[in-house]
PDB file of C-alpha atoms in Angstrom:
ATOM      1  CA  UNK A   1      15.166   9.301 -59.070  1.00 84.00           C
ATOM      2  CA  UNK A   2      17.777  11.538 -60.699  1.00 92.00           C
ATOM      3  CA  UNK A   3      19.030  14.480 -58.670  1.00 94.00           C
ATOM      4  CA  UNK A   4      20.275  17.659 -60.371  1.00 97.00           C
ATOM      5  CA  UNK A   5      22.209  20.475 -58.724  1.00 97.00           C
ATOM      6  CA  UNK A   6      21.719  23.912 -60.308  1.00 98.00           C
ATOM      7  CA  UNK A   7      24.066  26.780 -59.405  1.00 97.00           C
ATOM      8  CA  UNK A   8      22.657  30.011 -60.846  1.00 96.00           C
ATOM      9  CA  UNK A   9      22.080  33.509 -59.427  1.00 95.00           C
ATOM     10  CA  UNK A  10      19.431  34.770 -61.906  1.00 95.00           C
ATOM     11  CA  UNK A  11      16.076  34.192 -60.186  1.00 95.00           C
ATOM     12  CA  UNK A  12      14.015  34.392 -63.384  1.00 94.00           C
ATOM     13  CA  UNK A  13      16.236  31.811 -65.067  1.00 95.00           C
ATOM     14  CA  UNK A  14      16.103  29.611 -61.967  1.00 96.00           C
ATOM     15  CA  UNK A  15      12.307  29.638 -62.102  1.00 96.00           C
ATOM     16  CA  UNK A  16      12.237  28.637 -65.766  1.00 95.00           C
ATOM     17  CA  UNK A  17      14.840  25.895 -65.427  1.00 96.00           C
ATOM     18  CA  UNK A  18      13.255  24.579 -62.223  1.00 96.00           C
ATOM     19  CA  UNK A  19       9.906  24.193 -63.952  1.00 95.00           C
ATOM     20  CA  UNK A  20      11.439  22.361 -66.942  1.00 95.00           C
ATOM     21  CA  UNK A  21      13.658  20.075 -64.823  1.00 96.00           C
ATOM     22  CA  UNK A  22      10.946  19.107 -62.341  1.00 95.00           C
ATOM     23  CA  UNK A  23       8.468  18.522 -65.168  1.00 94.00           C
ATOM     24  CA  UNK A  24      10.833  15.765 -66.373  1.00 93.00           C
ATOM     25  CA  UNK A  25      10.546  14.083 -62.973  1.00 94.00           C
ATOM     26  CA  UNK A  26      13.987  15.049 -61.673  1.00 96.00           C
ATOM     27  CA  UNK A  27      14.734  16.242 -58.155  1.00 95.00           C
ATOM     28  CA  UNK A  28      16.379  19.677 -58.122  1.00 97.00           C
ATOM     29  CA  UNK A  29      18.506  21.521 -55.565  1.00 96.00           C
ATOM     30  CA  UNK A  30      19.492  25.142 -56.211  1.00 97.00           C
ATOM     31  CA  UNK A  31      22.286  27.399 -54.954  1.00 97.00           C
ATOM     32  CA  UNK A  32      22.631  31.072 -55.923  1.00 97.00           C
ATOM     33  CA  UNK A  33      26.169  31.781 -54.696  1.00 97.00           C
ATOM     34  CA  UNK A  34      29.533  30.038 -54.643  1.00 96.00           C
ATOM     35  CA  UNK A  35      29.556  29.722 -50.853  1.00 95.00           C
ATOM     36  CA  UNK A  36      26.019  28.321 -50.802  1.00 96.00           C
ATOM     37  CA  UNK A  37      26.926  25.878 -53.576  1.00 96.00           C
ATOM     38  CA  UNK A  38      29.895  24.550 -51.598  1.00 93.00           C
ATOM     39  CA  UNK A  39      27.621  23.763 -48.671  1.00 92.00           C
ATOM     40  CA  UNK A  40      24.867  22.178 -50.763  1.00 93.00           C
ATOM     41  CA  UNK A  41      27.378  20.060 -52.699  1.00 92.00           C
ATOM     42  CA  UNK A  42      28.973  18.783 -49.493  1.00 87.00           C
ATOM     43  CA  UNK A  43      25.597  17.675 -48.135  1.00 85.00           C
ATOM     44  CA  UNK A  44      24.114  16.024 -51.232  1.00 84.00           C
ATOM     45  CA  UNK A  45      24.720  13.411 -53.913  1.00 87.00           C
ATOM     46  CA  UNK A  46      23.869  14.289 -57.512  1.00 92.00           C
ATOM     47  CA  UNK A  47      23.625  12.747 -60.972  1.00 92.00           C
ATOM     48  CA  UNK A  48      24.300  16.049 -62.767  1.00 95.00           C
ATOM     49  CA  UNK A  49      25.554  19.549 -61.952  1.00 96.00           C
ATOM     50  CA  UNK A  50      24.593  22.672 -63.919  1.00 97.00           C
ATOM     51  CA  UNK A  51      26.949  25.605 -63.216  1.00 95.00           C
ATOM     52  CA  UNK A  52      26.636  29.256 -64.112  1.00 93.00           C
ATOM     53  CA  UNK A  53      30.078  30.628 -64.954  1.00 90.00           C
ATOM     54  CA  UNK A  54      29.579  34.032 -63.261  1.00 89.00           C
ATOM     55  CA  UNK A  55      28.464  33.957 -59.631  1.00 94.00           C
ATOM     56  CA  UNK A  56      28.189  36.923 -57.233  1.00 94.00           C
ATOM     57  CA  UNK A  57      30.999  35.663 -55.010  1.00 95.00           C
ATOM     58  CA  UNK A  58      33.071  33.449 -57.271  1.00 92.00           C
ATOM     59  CA  UNK A  59      33.486  31.558 -60.517  1.00 91.00           C
ATOM     60  CA  UNK A  60      31.716  28.469 -61.774  1.00 92.00           C
ATOM     61  CA  UNK A  61      35.071  27.360 -63.158  1.00 90.00           C
ATOM     62  CA  UNK A  62      36.548  27.304 -59.652  1.00 91.00           C
ATOM     63  CA  UNK A  63      33.566  25.378 -58.330  1.00 93.00           C
ATOM     64  CA  UNK A  64      33.954  22.878 -61.157  1.00 92.00           C
ATOM     65  CA  UNK A  65      37.587  22.360 -60.156  1.00 88.00           C
ATOM     66  CA  UNK A  66      36.558  21.741 -56.573  1.00 89.00           C
ATOM     67  CA  UNK A  67      33.922  19.195 -57.613  1.00 90.00           C
ATOM     68  CA  UNK A  68      36.327  17.415 -59.952  1.00 85.00           C
ATOM     69  CA  UNK A  69      38.740  16.725 -57.122  1.00 81.00           C
ATOM     70  CA  UNK A  70      36.260  14.264 -55.633  1.00 79.00           C
ATOM     71  CA  UNK A  71      33.680  13.406 -58.303  1.00 83.00           C
ATOM     72  CA  UNK A  72      33.214  12.538 -61.982  1.00 80.00           C
ATOM     73  CA  UNK A  73      29.579  13.687 -61.983  1.00 88.00           C
ATOM     74  CA  UNK A  74      28.598  15.197 -65.383  1.00 90.00           C
ATOM     75  CA  UNK A  75      28.879  19.000 -65.368  1.00 92.00           C
ATOM     76  CA  UNK A  76      27.205  21.447 -67.753  1.00 93.00           C
ATOM     77  CA  UNK A  77      28.195  25.123 -67.831  1.00 92.00           C
ATOM     78  CA  UNK A  78      25.751  27.968 -68.386  1.00 91.00           C
ATOM     79  CA  UNK A  79      27.550  30.953 -69.843  1.00 84.00           C
ATOM     80  CA  UNK A  80      26.656  34.298 -71.358  1.00 78.00           C
ATOM     81  CA  UNK A  81      30.053  34.413 -73.055  1.00 66.00           C
ATOM     82  CA  UNK A  82      30.695  32.651 -76.343  1.00 65.00           C
ATOM     83  CA  UNK A  83      34.395  33.426 -76.534  1.00 63.00           C
ATOM     84  CA  UNK A  84      36.553  30.442 -77.477  1.00 62.00           C
ATOM     85  CA  UNK A  85      38.799  30.953 -74.460  1.00 72.00           C
ATOM     86  CA  UNK A  86      35.837  30.648 -72.065  1.00 74.00           C
ATOM     87  CA  UNK A  87      34.624  27.477 -73.764  1.00 72.00           C
ATOM     88  CA  UNK A  88      38.076  25.876 -73.690  1.00 75.00           C
ATOM     89  CA  UNK A  89      38.606  26.886 -70.065  1.00 78.00           C
ATOM     90  CA  UNK A  90      35.331  25.226 -69.070  1.00 79.00           C
ATOM     91  CA  UNK A  91      36.186  21.983 -70.831  1.00 79.00           C
ATOM     92  CA  UNK A  92      39.748  22.003 -69.507  1.00 78.00           C
ATOM     93  CA  UNK A  93      38.425  22.421 -65.976  1.00 78.00           C
ATOM     94  CA  UNK A  94      36.517  19.153 -66.415  1.00 80.00           C
ATOM     95  CA  UNK A  95      33.180  20.288 -67.835  1.00 85.00           C
ATOM     96  CA  UNK A  96      31.252  17.849 -70.015  1.00 85.00           C
ATOM     97  CA  UNK A  97      29.100  20.309 -71.932  1.00 86.00           C
ATOM     98  CA  UNK A  98      28.102  23.965 -72.048  1.00 87.00           C
ATOM     99  CA  UNK A  99      25.233  26.027 -73.352  1.00 88.00           C
ATOM    100  CA  UNK A 100      25.333  29.739 -74.156  1.00 86.00           C
ATOM    101  CA  UNK A 101      22.660  32.116 -72.895  1.00 87.00           C
ATOM    102  CA  UNK A 102      20.053  32.829 -74.095  1.00 87.00           C
ATOM    103  CA  UNK A 103      18.866  29.334 -74.960  1.00 90.00           C
ATOM    104  CA  UNK A 104      15.589  27.500 -75.469  1.00 91.00           C
ATOM    105  CA  UNK A 105      14.363  25.296 -72.635  1.00 92.00           C
ATOM    106  CA  UNK A 106      13.742  22.412 -75.057  1.00 92.00           C
ATOM    107  CA  UNK A 107      17.392  22.480 -76.158  1.00 91.00           C
ATOM    108  CA  UNK A 108      18.574  22.744 -72.563  1.00 94.00           C
ATOM    109  CA  UNK A 109      16.533  19.701 -71.507  1.00 94.00           C
ATOM    110  CA  UNK A 110      17.720  17.737 -74.541  1.00 92.00           C
ATOM    111  CA  UNK A 111      21.317  18.316 -73.480  1.00 90.00           C
ATOM    112  CA  UNK A 112      20.535  17.453 -69.842  1.00 93.00           C
ATOM    113  CA  UNK A 113      18.812  14.209 -70.814  1.00 91.00           C
ATOM    114  CA  UNK A 114      21.707  13.278 -73.109  1.00 87.00           C
ATOM    115  CA  UNK A 115      24.273  13.768 -70.325  1.00 87.00           C
ATOM    116  CA  UNK A 116      22.215  11.645 -67.934  1.00 88.00           C
ATOM    117  CA  UNK A 117      21.735   8.863 -70.510  1.00 83.00           C
ATOM    118  CA  UNK A 118      25.450   8.691 -71.238  1.00 76.00           C
ATOM    119  CA  UNK A 119      26.221   8.598 -67.543  1.00 72.00           C
ATOM    120  CA  UNK A 120      23.788   5.705 -67.093  1.00 71.00           C
ATOM    121  CA  UNK A 121      25.270   3.766 -70.004  1.00 60.00           C
ATOM    122  CA  UNK A 122      28.751   3.934 -68.559  1.00 56.00           C
ATOM    123  CA  UNK A 123      27.687   3.155 -64.996  1.00 54.00           C
ATOM    124  CA  UNK A 124      25.840   0.033 -66.177  1.00 49.00           C
ATOM    125  CA  UNK A 125      28.825  -1.400 -68.045  1.00 48.00           C
ATOM    126  CA  UNK A 126      30.373  -4.538 -66.553  1.00 48.00           C
ATOM    127  CA  UNK A 127      33.440  -5.210 -68.658  1.00 63.00           C
ATOM    128  CA  UNK A 128      37.113  -4.290 -68.808  1.00 82.00           C
ATOM    129  CA  UNK A 129      38.941  -2.608 -71.651  1.00 88.00           C
ATOM    130  CA  UNK A 130      42.634  -3.336 -72.102  1.00 90.00           C
ATOM    131  CA  UNK A 131      44.832  -2.061 -74.931  1.00 91.00           C
ATOM    132  CA  UNK A 132      48.179  -0.329 -75.485  1.00 90.00           C
ATOM    133  CA  UNK A 133      49.086  -0.419 -71.815  1.00 93.00           C
ATOM    134  CA  UNK A 134      45.808   1.277 -70.899  1.00 95.00           C
ATOM    135  CA  UNK A 135      43.291  -0.595 -68.738  1.00 93.00           C
ATOM    136  CA  UNK A 136      39.782   0.629 -67.957  1.00 91.00           C
ATOM    137  CA  UNK A 137      37.756  -0.995 -65.185  1.00 84.00           C
ATOM    138  CA  UNK A 138      34.288   0.041 -66.301  1.00 77.00           C
ATOM    139  CA  UNK A 139      32.448  -0.965 -63.144  1.00 64.00           C
ATOM    140  CA  UNK A 140      34.669   1.244 -61.013  1.00 72.00           C
ATOM    141  CA  UNK A 141      35.362   3.901 -63.685  1.00 79.00           C
ATOM    142  CA  UNK A 142      39.067   3.457 -62.999  1.00 88.00           C
ATOM    143  CA  UNK A 143      41.804   3.944 -65.594  1.00 94.00           C
ATOM    144  CA  UNK A 144      45.386   2.661 -65.432  1.00 94.00           C
ATOM    145  CA  UNK A 145      48.376   3.420 -67.632  1.00 95.00           C
ATOM    146  CA  UNK A 146      51.055   0.730 -67.401  1.00 92.00           C
ATOM    147  CA  UNK A 147      49.427  -0.404 -64.131  1.00 90.00           C
ATOM    148  CA  UNK A 148      49.568   3.115 -62.648  1.00 93.00           C
ATOM    149  CA  UNK A 149      46.248   4.874 -61.924  1.00 93.00           C
ATOM    150  CA  UNK A 150      45.502   8.057 -63.869  1.00 94.00           C
ATOM    151  CA  UNK A 151      42.783  10.604 -63.180  1.00 92.00           C
ATOM    152  CA  UNK A 152      40.376  11.477 -65.997  1.00 90.00           C
ATOM    153  CA  UNK A 153      37.374  13.769 -66.076  1.00 85.00           C
ATOM    154  CA  UNK A 154      34.011  12.276 -67.010  1.00 80.00           C
ATOM    155  CA  UNK A 155      34.319  13.464 -70.618  1.00 80.00           C
ATOM    156  CA  UNK A 156      37.896  12.250 -70.982  1.00 88.00           C
ATOM    157  CA  UNK A 157      36.822   8.878 -69.598  1.00 89.00           C
ATOM    158  CA  UNK A 158      33.920   8.570 -72.042  1.00 86.00           C
ATOM    159  CA  UNK A 159      36.092   9.586 -74.978  1.00 90.00           C
ATOM    160  CA  UNK A 160      38.781   7.058 -74.035  1.00 94.00           C
ATOM    161  CA  UNK A 161      36.202   4.277 -73.756  1.00 91.00           C
ATOM    162  CA  UNK A 162      34.753   5.198 -77.150  1.00 90.00           C
ATOM    163  CA  UNK A 163      38.178   4.894 -78.778  1.00 93.00           C
ATOM    164  CA  UNK A 164      39.106   1.672 -76.988  1.00 92.00           C
ATOM    165  CA  UNK A 165      35.775   0.088 -77.907  1.00 87.00           C
ATOM    166  CA  UNK A 166      36.585   0.788 -81.582  1.00 88.00           C
ATOM    167  CA  UNK A 167      40.253  -0.242 -81.993  1.00 90.00           C
ATOM    168  CA  UNK A 168      41.950   0.620 -85.308  1.00 91.00           C
ATOM    169  CA  UNK A 169      38.717   2.116 -86.607  1.00 90.00           C
ATOM    170  CA  UNK A 170      38.840   5.676 -87.907  1.00 92.00           C
ATOM    171  CA  UNK A 171      36.072   7.706 -86.278  1.00 91.00           C
ATOM    172  CA  UNK A 172      35.055  10.950 -87.931  1.00 90.00           C
ATOM    173  CA  UNK A 173      34.515  14.080 -85.893  1.00 87.00           C
ATOM    174  CA  UNK A 174      30.783  13.790 -86.538  1.00 84.00           C
ATOM    175  CA  UNK A 175      30.669  10.192 -85.294  1.00 84.00           C
ATOM    176  CA  UNK A 176      32.541  11.074 -82.122  1.00 86.00           C
ATOM    177  CA  UNK A 177      30.426  14.138 -81.397  1.00 81.00           C
ATOM    178  CA  UNK A 178      27.222  12.197 -81.962  1.00 76.00           C
ATOM    179  CA  UNK A 179      28.333   9.532 -79.488  1.00 75.00           C
ATOM    180  CA  UNK A 180      29.659  11.952 -76.893  1.00 71.00           C
ATOM    181  CA  UNK A 181      26.885  14.528 -76.952  1.00 61.00           C
ATOM    182  CA  UNK A 182      23.989  12.443 -78.298  1.00 51.00           C
ATOM    183  CA  UNK A 183      22.210  15.468 -79.699  1.00 46.00           C
ATOM    184  CA  UNK A 184      22.067  17.691 -82.794  1.00 44.00           C
ATOM    185  CA  UNK A 185      25.562  18.698 -83.942  1.00 43.00           C
ATOM    186  CA  UNK A 186      24.306  22.237 -84.597  1.00 43.00           C
ATOM    187  CA  UNK A 187      24.399  22.839 -80.858  1.00 44.00           C
ATOM    188  CA  UNK A 188      27.978  21.627 -80.401  1.00 49.00           C
ATOM    189  CA  UNK A 189      30.972  23.908 -80.733  1.00 54.00           C
ATOM    190  CA  UNK A 190      33.533  22.780 -83.309  1.00 55.00           C
ATOM    191  CA  UNK A 191      36.388  23.395 -80.877  1.00 71.00           C
ATOM    192  CA  UNK A 192      35.094  21.005 -78.213  1.00 75.00           C
ATOM    193  CA  UNK A 193      36.436  17.769 -79.675  1.00 83.00           C
ATOM    194  CA  UNK A 194      39.978  19.053 -80.245  1.00 86.00           C
ATOM    195  CA  UNK A 195      40.055  20.238 -76.628  1.00 87.00           C
ATOM    196  CA  UNK A 196      39.040  16.806 -75.346  1.00 86.00           C
ATOM    197  CA  UNK A 197      41.555  15.029 -77.590  1.00 92.00           C
ATOM    198  CA  UNK A 198      44.401  17.306 -76.528  1.00 93.00           C
ATOM    199  CA  UNK A 199      43.555  16.951 -72.856  1.00 93.00           C
ATOM    200  CA  UNK A 200      43.272  13.161 -73.035  1.00 95.00           C
ATOM    201  CA  UNK A 201      46.539  12.798 -74.928  1.00 96.00           C
ATOM    202  CA  UNK A 202      48.389  14.692 -72.188  1.00 96.00           C
ATOM    203  CA  UNK A 203      47.352  11.998 -69.735  1.00 96.00           C
ATOM    204  CA  UNK A 204      47.729   8.774 -71.717  1.00 96.00           C
ATOM    205  CA  UNK A 205      50.516   9.407 -74.221  1.00 96.00           C
ATOM    206  CA  UNK A 206      54.238   9.186 -73.479  1.00 94.00           C
ATOM    207  CA  UNK A 207      54.776  12.121 -75.829  1.00 94.00           C
ATOM    208  CA  UNK A 208      51.502  14.067 -76.371  1.00 94.00           C
ATOM    209  CA  UNK A 209      53.103  15.976 -79.226  1.00 93.00           C
ATOM    210  CA  UNK A 210      53.740  12.703 -81.066  1.00 93.00           C
ATOM    211  CA  UNK A 211      50.827  10.495 -80.031  1.00 95.00           C
ATOM    212  CA  UNK A 212      50.892   6.753 -80.692  1.00 94.00           C
ATOM    213  CA  UNK A 213      47.635   5.688 -79.036  1.00 96.00           C
ATOM    214  CA  UNK A 214      45.125   8.262 -80.280  1.00 96.00           C
ATOM    215  CA  UNK A 215      46.325   9.213 -83.726  1.00 95.00           C
ATOM    216  CA  UNK A 216      44.981  11.724 -86.205  1.00 94.00           C
ATOM    217  CA  UNK A 217      43.930  10.382 -89.600  1.00 92.00           C
ATOM    218  CA  UNK A 218      44.293  13.361 -91.888  1.00 89.00           C
ATOM    219  CA  UNK A 219      41.023  14.740 -93.237  1.00 86.00           C
ATOM    220  CA  UNK A 220      39.175  11.735 -91.809  1.00 90.00           C
ATOM    221  CA  UNK A 221      39.209  11.825 -88.017  1.00 91.00           C
ATOM    222  CA  UNK A 222      40.900   9.939 -85.191  1.00 94.00           C
ATOM    223  CA  UNK A 223      41.511   6.330 -84.262  1.00 94.00           C
ATOM    224  CA  UNK A 224      42.763   4.173 -81.413  1.00 95.00           C
ATOM    225  CA  UNK A 225      45.969   2.683 -82.796  1.00 93.00           C
ATOM    226  CA  UNK A 226      46.858  -0.844 -81.618  1.00 88.00           C
ATOM    227  CA  UNK A 227      49.855  -1.208 -83.949  1.00 76.00           C
ATOM    228  CA  UNK A 228      52.554   0.506 -81.902  1.00 62.00           C
ATOM    229  CA  UNK A 229      55.466  -1.549 -83.244  1.00 55.00           C
ATOM    230  CA  UNK A 230      58.723   0.262 -82.816  1.00 43.00           C
ATOM    231  CA  UNK A 231      57.326   2.423 -80.038  1.00 43.00           C
ATOM    232  CA  UNK A 232      59.436   2.259 -76.909  1.00 40.00           C
TER     233      UNK A 232
END
């Protein structure tokens, strides 16, 4: 049975989300403060974390950073702010998705279910991806660059696997978003993909400013480039 950890201080919102989540058959634990969330997280094991950005005694961004030091569990942010800087900060901290308040419960549950399905798909994989000096051990969710381990967030890991599973194939932004979020594009911010690409390039490219693995195909999208002849 899937376990979800909700960190939110608004009692009325907690009640609504609790009803919707439990109706889907998921087990739910709730924390209303940063300090309470730290304790609950340390004592439990979860398939998904839902974090409010603004907590009475801290920031959801900081809690996300703490979780990411030990876990790749999918994380969704709840935020009342729709500023680009807040969205980018959440994704850079290791978040997998976000939803801006107010939102409809049906949309919220659609996003939750999509995150859980993607997590299941990757955890059930039993192969190895190897290309361009990058190796992914799918069973262990481990990534190596030139035999050296590198740390990726859950979203970076999924994006890398998507590219490596489609070598030399140009993927449009729409195709990538559909695969990563698995829900209606209307609910996905246009800045999200560029943030993920930039963040992933910093970790896998020798020169992120001149990428040779994940390259941009002008006006078409991105592709995983296997022809790196001449690249040192």
